[in-house]
């Protein structure tokens, strides 16, 4: 039972354009969502997060949008840079006391072409 | 600030052998997690510690996997005996548990992982 789904295994975008990565979830108890970025031979690195009390969170070139009614979130990267080439994981968690259990999607490999 | 340390980085064993992985979390982080990431999939939580107590081990295959957190700091994850399907990257993560504003959560910081190949 895949509770968090990233249906696009890969995405290729030209440098300077917008990259849009999508994520869907099925568990209505999820109330906190994160995006992690992973380079080869490294662990995932936290990128940006959003609480279910918001519908948008922005940090520099990265913006995450949350559509609770559709159980859908997306990550926008503008403008895309070659260093953004990596695997991006969407993750979700339920309300918890302090610590949290993350459920990850399968990942989307983003390639930025010069 | 030093990150999460893991060793070894790579390990190749034959099926039915035993293997152990080590993790040193970021200093002061009370919560420690072990994840299994199979090729082409996202990380899956195996076990979560808060200090030296287990918070969640519902997805740990307890017939062959075991984990402990020594004195609430370092942790080891053991597989005995290993199966072919255990081939994966084993990631350790840690987070700082503290009171936060409504809607905020602690960030989990990941180590580089140990790539296990079972032949």
PDB file of C-alpha atoms in Angstrom:
ATOM      1  CA  UNK A   1       0.000   0.000   0.000  1.00  0.00           C
ATOM      2  CA  UNK A   2       1.841   3.051  -1.312  1.00  0.00           C
ATOM      3  CA  UNK A   3       0.612   5.957   0.806  1.00  0.00           C
ATOM      4  CA  UNK A   4       2.885   8.504  -0.893  1.00  0.00           C
ATOM      5  CA  UNK A   5       3.300   8.341  -4.651  1.00  0.00           C
ATOM      6  CA  UNK A   6       5.558  10.112  -7.078  1.00  0.00           C
ATOM      7  CA  UNK A   7       4.289   8.969 -10.439  1.00  0.00           C
ATOM      8  CA  UNK A   8       7.079  10.458 -12.543  1.00  0.00           C
ATOM      9  CA  UNK A   9      10.305   8.440 -12.175  1.00  0.00           C
ATOM     10  CA  UNK A  10      12.242  11.077 -14.107  1.00  0.00           C
ATOM     11  CA  UNK A  11      12.000  14.644 -15.350  1.00  0.00           C
ATOM     12  CA  UNK A  12      14.257  16.576 -17.695  1.00  0.00           C
ATOM     13  CA  UNK A  13      14.236  20.408 -17.698  1.00  0.00           C
ATOM     14  CA  UNK A  14      16.298  23.032 -19.435  1.00  0.00           C
ATOM     15  CA  UNK A  15      18.495  25.265 -17.305  1.00  0.00           C
ATOM     16  CA  UNK A  16      16.737  28.470 -16.334  1.00  0.00           C
ATOM     17  CA  UNK A  17      13.250  27.034 -16.764  1.00  0.00           C
ATOM     18  CA  UNK A  18      10.826  25.952 -14.049  1.00  0.00           C
ATOM     19  CA  UNK A  19      10.967  22.397 -12.669  1.00  0.00           C
ATOM     20  CA  UNK A  20       7.718  21.027 -11.234  1.00  0.00           C
ATOM     21  CA  UNK A  21       7.802  17.805  -9.244  1.00  0.00           C
ATOM     22  CA  UNK A  22       4.536  16.219  -8.150  1.00  0.00           C
ATOM     23  CA  UNK A  23       3.485  14.021  -5.255  1.00  0.00           C
ATOM     24  CA  UNK A  24       0.166  12.438  -4.269  1.00  0.00           C
ATOM     25  CA  UNK A  25      -0.837  10.899  -0.954  1.00  0.00           C
ATOM     26  CA  UNK A  26      -3.719   8.779   0.214  1.00  0.00           C
ATOM     27  CA  UNK A  27      -3.602   8.989   4.026  1.00  0.00           C
ATOM     28  CA  UNK A  28      -5.824  11.858   5.206  1.00  0.00           C
ATOM     29  CA  UNK A  29      -4.070  11.771   8.593  1.00  0.00           C
ATOM     30  CA  UNK A  30      -0.858  13.161   7.074  1.00  0.00           C
ATOM     31  CA  UNK A  31      -0.448  16.744   8.203  1.00  0.00           C
ATOM     32  CA  UNK A  32       3.179  17.587   7.479  1.00  0.00           C
ATOM     33  CA  UNK A  33       4.998  17.223   4.178  1.00  0.00           C
ATOM     34  CA  UNK A  34       8.634  17.485   3.194  1.00  0.00           C
ATOM     35  CA  UNK A  35      10.870  17.366   0.160  1.00  0.00           C
ATOM     36  CA  UNK A  36      14.321  15.814   0.335  1.00  0.00           C
ATOM     37  CA  UNK A  37      17.028  15.960  -2.303  1.00  0.00           C
ATOM     38  CA  UNK A  38      19.521  13.139  -2.816  1.00  0.00           C
ATOM     39  CA  UNK A  39      22.800  13.086  -4.706  1.00  0.00           C
ATOM     40  CA  UNK A  40      24.472   9.741  -5.571  1.00  0.00           C
ATOM     41  CA  UNK A  41      26.340   8.101  -2.679  1.00  0.00           C
ATOM     42  CA  UNK A  42      24.949  10.647  -0.214  1.00  0.00           C
ATOM     43  CA  UNK A  43      22.061  10.594   2.210  1.00  0.00           C
ATOM     44  CA  UNK A  44      18.881  12.607   1.554  1.00  0.00           C
ATOM     45  CA  UNK A  45      19.146  16.302   2.411  1.00  0.00           C
ATOM     46  CA  UNK A  46      16.166  18.262   3.700  1.00  0.00           C
ATOM     47  CA  UNK A  47      14.989  20.878   1.213  1.00  0.00           C
ATOM     48  CA  UNK A  48      11.658  22.392   2.249  1.00  0.00           C
ATOM     49  CA  UNK A  49       8.544  21.485   4.223  1.00  0.00           C
ATOM     50  CA  UNK A  50       4.924  22.537   4.604  1.00  0.00           C
ATOM     51  CA  UNK A  51       2.343  22.060   7.308  1.00  0.00           C
ATOM     52  CA  UNK A  52      -1.257  21.220   6.457  1.00  0.00           C
ATOM     53  CA  UNK A  53      -2.321  24.566   7.944  1.00  0.00           C
ATOM     54  CA  UNK A  54      -0.693  26.269   4.958  1.00  0.00           C
ATOM     55  CA  UNK A  55      -1.086  25.905   1.205  1.00  0.00           C
ATOM     56  CA  UNK A  56       2.229  27.404   0.149  1.00  0.00           C
ATOM     57  CA  UNK A  57       5.735  27.715   1.520  1.00  0.00           C
ATOM     58  CA  UNK A  58       8.582  29.462  -0.230  1.00  0.00           C
ATOM     59  CA  UNK A  59      12.348  29.369   0.341  1.00  0.00           C
ATOM     60  CA  UNK A  60      14.450  31.097  -2.270  1.00  0.00           C
ATOM     61  CA  UNK A  61      14.118  29.291  -5.583  1.00  0.00           C
ATOM     62  CA  UNK A  62      12.000  26.530  -4.019  1.00  0.00           C
ATOM     63  CA  UNK A  63       8.245  26.674  -3.422  1.00  0.00           C
ATOM     64  CA  UNK A  64       6.030  23.880  -2.200  1.00  0.00           C
ATOM     65  CA  UNK A  65       2.283  23.952  -2.839  1.00  0.00           C
ATOM     66  CA  UNK A  66      -0.224  21.817  -0.941  1.00  0.00           C
ATOM     67  CA  UNK A  67      -3.728  21.002  -2.177  1.00  0.00           C
ATOM     68  CA  UNK A  68      -5.369  19.133   0.694  1.00  0.00           C
ATOM     69  CA  UNK A  69      -8.655  18.470  -1.074  1.00  0.00           C
ATOM     70  CA  UNK A  70      -6.782  16.751  -3.908  1.00  0.00           C
ATOM     71  CA  UNK A  71      -4.212  15.184  -1.573  1.00  0.00           C
ATOM     72  CA  UNK A  72      -1.527  16.574  -3.819  1.00  0.00           C
ATOM     73  CA  UNK A  73       1.635  18.577  -3.350  1.00  0.00           C
ATOM     74  CA  UNK A  74       4.171  19.940  -5.754  1.00  0.00           C
ATOM     75  CA  UNK A  75       7.674  21.386  -5.623  1.00  0.00           C
ATOM     76  CA  UNK A  76       8.548  24.245  -7.951  1.00  0.00           C
ATOM     77  CA  UNK A  77      12.156  25.170  -8.642  1.00  0.00           C
ATOM     78  CA  UNK A  78      12.660  28.503 -10.405  1.00  0.00           C
ATOM     79  CA  UNK A  79      15.015  29.023 -12.103  1.00  0.00           C
ATOM     80  CA  UNK A  80      16.420  25.514 -12.446  1.00  0.00           C
ATOM     81  CA  UNK A  81      20.192  25.177 -12.190  1.00  0.00           C
ATOM     82  CA  UNK A  82      22.550  22.299 -13.127  1.00  0.00           C
ATOM     83  CA  UNK A  83      23.254  21.688  -9.433  1.00  0.00           C
ATOM     84  CA  UNK A  84      19.577  20.864  -8.955  1.00  0.00           C
ATOM     85  CA  UNK A  85      20.097  17.595 -10.830  1.00  0.00           C
ATOM     86  CA  UNK A  86      19.355  14.935  -8.209  1.00  0.00           C
ATOM     87  CA  UNK A  87      16.671  12.541  -7.005  1.00  0.00           C
ATOM     88  CA  UNK A  88      13.862  14.296  -5.147  1.00  0.00           C
ATOM     89  CA  UNK A  89      11.793  12.480  -2.531  1.00  0.00           C
ATOM     90  CA  UNK A  90       8.450  13.603  -1.222  1.00  0.00           C
ATOM     91  CA  UNK A  91       7.695  12.538   2.372  1.00  0.00           C
ATOM     92  CA  UNK A  92       4.710  12.845   4.696  1.00  0.00           C
ATOM     93  CA  UNK A  93       4.078  12.366   8.396  1.00  0.00           C
ATOM     94  CA  UNK A  94       1.192  12.164  10.837  1.00  0.00           C
ATOM     95  CA  UNK A  95       0.783  14.241  13.960  1.00  0.00           C
ATOM     96  CA  UNK A  96       3.053  12.941  16.715  1.00  0.00           C
ATOM     97  CA  UNK A  97       4.522  13.976  20.025  1.00  0.00           C
ATOM     98  CA  UNK A  98       7.893  15.462  19.102  1.00  0.00           C
ATOM     99  CA  UNK A  99       9.401  12.739  16.897  1.00  0.00           C
ATOM    100  CA  UNK A 100       7.782  11.816  13.619  1.00  0.00           C
ATOM    101  CA  UNK A 101       7.524   8.858  11.273  1.00  0.00           C
ATOM    102  CA  UNK A 102       8.158   9.787   7.652  1.00  0.00           C
ATOM    103  CA  UNK A 103       6.610   7.907   4.734  1.00  0.00           C
ATOM    104  CA  UNK A 104       8.524   8.480   1.506  1.00  0.00           C
ATOM    105  CA  UNK A 105       7.548   8.368  -2.145  1.00  0.00           C
ATOM    106  CA  UNK A 106       9.606   6.488  -4.719  1.00  0.00           C
ATOM    107  CA  UNK A 107      11.508   9.544  -5.865  1.00  0.00           C
ATOM    108  CA  UNK A 108      11.792  11.535  -9.097  1.00  0.00           C
ATOM    109  CA  UNK A 109      15.140  11.908 -10.854  1.00  0.00           C
ATOM    110  CA  UNK A 110      15.487  15.501 -12.044  1.00  0.00           C
ATOM    111  CA  UNK A 111      18.002  16.298 -14.778  1.00  0.00           C
ATOM    112  CA  UNK A 112      18.758  19.910 -15.633  1.00  0.00           C
ATOM    113  CA  UNK A 113      20.146  20.292 -19.131  1.00  0.00           C
ATOM    114  CA  UNK A 114      22.463  23.212 -19.971  1.00  0.00           C
TER     115      UNK A 114
ATOM    116  CA  UNK B   1      28.378  20.987  13.132  1.00  0.00           C
ATOM    117  CA  UNK B   2      29.322  17.393  12.305  1.00  0.00           C
ATOM    118  CA  UNK B   3      26.690  15.388  10.458  1.00  0.00           C
ATOM    119  CA  UNK B   4      25.390  11.879  10.987  1.00  0.00           C
ATOM    120  CA  UNK B   5      28.213   9.367  10.622  1.00  0.00           C
ATOM    121  CA  UNK B   6      27.751   5.816   9.378  1.00  0.00           C
ATOM    122  CA  UNK B   7      30.107   2.900   8.799  1.00  0.00           C
ATOM    123  CA  UNK B   8      30.945   0.946   6.837  1.00  0.00           C
ATOM    124  CA  UNK B   9      29.980   2.717   3.612  1.00  0.00           C
ATOM    125  CA  UNK B  10      29.866  -0.514   1.623  1.00  0.00           C
ATOM    126  CA  UNK B  11      29.504  -4.168   2.581  1.00  0.00           C
ATOM    127  CA  UNK B  12      29.285  -7.322   0.498  1.00  0.00           C
ATOM    128  CA  UNK B  13      28.304 -10.587   2.171  1.00  0.00           C
ATOM    129  CA  UNK B  14      26.892 -13.958   1.197  1.00  0.00           C
ATOM    130  CA  UNK B  15      23.371 -14.964   2.133  1.00  0.00           C
ATOM    131  CA  UNK B  16      22.982 -16.471   5.601  1.00  0.00           C
ATOM    132  CA  UNK B  17      25.949 -14.444   6.894  1.00  0.00           C
ATOM    133  CA  UNK B  18      25.626 -11.767   9.567  1.00  0.00           C
ATOM    134  CA  UNK B  19      26.335  -8.063   9.217  1.00  0.00           C
ATOM    135  CA  UNK B  20      26.264  -5.002  11.467  1.00  0.00           C
ATOM    136  CA  UNK B  21      26.038  -1.304  10.715  1.00  0.00           C
ATOM    137  CA  UNK B  22      27.004   1.552  12.990  1.00  0.00           C
ATOM    138  CA  UNK B  23      25.581   5.061  13.309  1.00  0.00           C
ATOM    139  CA  UNK B  24      26.689   8.096  15.283  1.00  0.00           C
ATOM    140  CA  UNK B  25      23.988  10.796  15.277  1.00  0.00           C
ATOM    141  CA  UNK B  26      24.431  14.542  15.453  1.00  0.00           C
ATOM    142  CA  UNK B  27      25.447  15.545  18.956  1.00  0.00           C
ATOM    143  CA  UNK B  28      22.468  16.289  21.163  1.00  0.00           C
ATOM    144  CA  UNK B  29      19.890  14.684  18.890  1.00  0.00           C
ATOM    145  CA  UNK B  30      17.549  12.599  21.014  1.00  0.00           C
ATOM    146  CA  UNK B  31      15.812  10.744  18.207  1.00  0.00           C
ATOM    147  CA  UNK B  32      17.526   8.248  15.909  1.00  0.00           C
ATOM    148  CA  UNK B  33      16.031   6.434  12.930  1.00  0.00           C
ATOM    149  CA  UNK B  34      17.112   3.514  10.733  1.00  0.00           C
ATOM    150  CA  UNK B  35      15.715   3.347   7.205  1.00  0.00           C
ATOM    151  CA  UNK B  36      16.035   0.740   4.461  1.00  0.00           C
ATOM    152  CA  UNK B  37      16.145   2.013   0.884  1.00  0.00           C
ATOM    153  CA  UNK B  38      15.800  -0.627  -1.809  1.00  0.00           C
ATOM    154  CA  UNK B  39      16.911   0.372  -5.306  1.00  0.00           C
ATOM    155  CA  UNK B  40      14.199   2.390  -7.079  1.00  0.00           C
ATOM    156  CA  UNK B  41      12.191   2.988  -3.896  1.00  0.00           C
ATOM    157  CA  UNK B  42      12.035   5.625  -1.209  1.00  0.00           C
ATOM    158  CA  UNK B  43      13.471   5.049   2.268  1.00  0.00           C
ATOM    159  CA  UNK B  44      11.312   2.896   4.550  1.00  0.00           C
ATOM    160  CA  UNK B  45      11.487   3.324   8.323  1.00  0.00           C
ATOM    161  CA  UNK B  46      12.716   0.228  10.156  1.00  0.00           C
ATOM    162  CA  UNK B  47      13.052   1.477  13.721  1.00  0.00           C
ATOM    163  CA  UNK B  48      12.924   4.740  15.673  1.00  0.00           C
ATOM    164  CA  UNK B  49      14.616   5.413  19.008  1.00  0.00           C
ATOM    165  CA  UNK B  50      14.079   8.285  21.396  1.00  0.00           C
ATOM    166  CA  UNK B  51      17.124   8.417  23.649  1.00  0.00           C
ATOM    167  CA  UNK B  52      17.735   4.682  24.229  1.00  0.00           C
ATOM    168  CA  UNK B  53      14.102   3.585  24.084  1.00  0.00           C
ATOM    169  CA  UNK B  54      12.309   2.165  21.038  1.00  0.00           C
ATOM    170  CA  UNK B  55       9.454   4.374  19.814  1.00  0.00           C
ATOM    171  CA  UNK B  56       8.441   2.425  16.699  1.00  0.00           C
ATOM    172  CA  UNK B  57       9.751  -0.894  15.356  1.00  0.00           C
ATOM    173  CA  UNK B  58       6.578  -2.022  13.611  1.00  0.00           C
ATOM    174  CA  UNK B  59       8.328  -2.437  10.241  1.00  0.00           C
ATOM    175  CA  UNK B  60      11.461  -4.162  11.540  1.00  0.00           C
ATOM    176  CA  UNK B  61      11.674  -7.862  10.509  1.00  0.00           C
ATOM    177  CA  UNK B  62      12.405  -8.997  14.022  1.00  0.00           C
ATOM    178  CA  UNK B  63      13.196 -12.581  13.081  1.00  0.00           C
ATOM    179  CA  UNK B  64      16.439 -11.429  11.487  1.00  0.00           C
ATOM    180  CA  UNK B  65      16.930  -7.726  12.226  1.00  0.00           C
ATOM    181  CA  UNK B  66      17.869  -6.225  15.574  1.00  0.00           C
ATOM    182  CA  UNK B  67      18.936  -2.763  16.671  1.00  0.00           C
ATOM    183  CA  UNK B  68      20.155  -1.103  19.813  1.00  0.00           C
ATOM    184  CA  UNK B  69      21.102   2.391  20.861  1.00  0.00           C
ATOM    185  CA  UNK B  70      24.000   2.451  23.257  1.00  0.00           C
ATOM    186  CA  UNK B  71      23.572   4.920  26.141  1.00  0.00           C
ATOM    187  CA  UNK B  72      21.191   6.974  23.999  1.00  0.00           C
ATOM    188  CA  UNK B  73      23.908   7.993  21.530  1.00  0.00           C
ATOM    189  CA  UNK B  74      25.417   5.549  18.972  1.00  0.00           C
ATOM    190  CA  UNK B  75      23.325   2.810  17.412  1.00  0.00           C
ATOM    191  CA  UNK B  76      23.951  -0.500  15.683  1.00  0.00           C
ATOM    192  CA  UNK B  77      21.673  -2.349  13.276  1.00  0.00           C
ATOM    193  CA  UNK B  78      22.296  -6.071  12.794  1.00  0.00           C
ATOM    194  CA  UNK B  79      21.022  -8.582  10.256  1.00  0.00           C
ATOM    195  CA  UNK B  80      21.379 -12.261  11.089  1.00  0.00           C
ATOM    196  CA  UNK B  81      21.088 -14.212   8.826  1.00  0.00           C
ATOM    197  CA  UNK B  82      21.013 -12.056   5.709  1.00  0.00           C
ATOM    198  CA  UNK B  83      18.804 -12.815   2.711  1.00  0.00           C
ATOM    199  CA  UNK B  84      19.168 -11.728  -0.901  1.00  0.00           C
ATOM    200  CA  UNK B  85      16.247  -9.298  -0.511  1.00  0.00           C
ATOM    201  CA  UNK B  86      18.131  -7.436   2.221  1.00  0.00           C
ATOM    202  CA  UNK B  87      20.349  -5.859  -0.448  1.00  0.00           C
ATOM    203  CA  UNK B  88      19.704  -2.144   0.006  1.00  0.00           C
ATOM    204  CA  UNK B  89      21.125   1.094   1.357  1.00  0.00           C
ATOM    205  CA  UNK B  90      20.675   1.402   5.117  1.00  0.00           C
ATOM    206  CA  UNK B  91      20.269   5.012   6.185  1.00  0.00           C
ATOM    207  CA  UNK B  92      20.557   6.417   9.660  1.00  0.00           C
ATOM    208  CA  UNK B  93      18.945   9.742  10.546  1.00  0.00           C
ATOM    209  CA  UNK B  94      18.649  11.832  13.688  1.00  0.00           C
ATOM    210  CA  UNK B  95      16.546  14.741  14.868  1.00  0.00           C
ATOM    211  CA  UNK B  96      16.423  17.145  17.780  1.00  0.00           C
ATOM    212  CA  UNK B  97      13.209  16.810  19.756  1.00  0.00           C
ATOM    213  CA  UNK B  98      12.044  20.127  21.121  1.00  0.00           C
ATOM    214  CA  UNK B  99       8.896  22.187  21.630  1.00  0.00           C
ATOM    215  CA  UNK B 100       7.993  23.846  18.366  1.00  0.00           C
ATOM    216  CA  UNK B 101       5.392  26.227  17.046  1.00  0.00           C
ATOM    217  CA  UNK B 102       2.112  24.767  15.869  1.00  0.00           C
ATOM    218  CA  UNK B 103       2.474  23.000  12.550  1.00  0.00           C
ATOM    219  CA  UNK B 104       6.259  22.682  12.743  1.00  0.00           C
ATOM    220  CA  UNK B 105       8.210  19.465  13.061  1.00  0.00           C
ATOM    221  CA  UNK B 106      11.796  18.504  13.712  1.00  0.00           C
ATOM    222  CA  UNK B 107      13.951  17.998  10.650  1.00  0.00           C
ATOM    223  CA  UNK B 108      15.539  14.592  10.180  1.00  0.00           C
ATOM    224  CA  UNK B 109      19.182  14.709   9.115  1.00  0.00           C
ATOM    225  CA  UNK B 110      20.478  11.690   7.216  1.00  0.00           C
ATOM    226  CA  UNK B 111      23.872  10.049   7.118  1.00  0.00           C
ATOM    227  CA  UNK B 112      25.486   8.866   3.849  1.00  0.00           C
ATOM    228  CA  UNK B 113      24.180   5.328   4.266  1.00  0.00           C
ATOM    229  CA  UNK B 114      25.685   1.835   4.075  1.00  0.00           C
ATOM    230  CA  UNK B 115      25.209  -0.002   0.793  1.00  0.00           C
ATOM    231  CA  UNK B 116      24.711  -3.712   1.503  1.00  0.00           C
ATOM    232  CA  UNK B 117      24.976  -6.316  -1.232  1.00  0.00           C
ATOM    233  CA  UNK B 118      23.929  -9.866  -0.372  1.00  0.00           C
ATOM    234  CA  UNK B 119      25.172 -12.511  -2.842  1.00  0.00           C
TER     235      UNK B 119
END
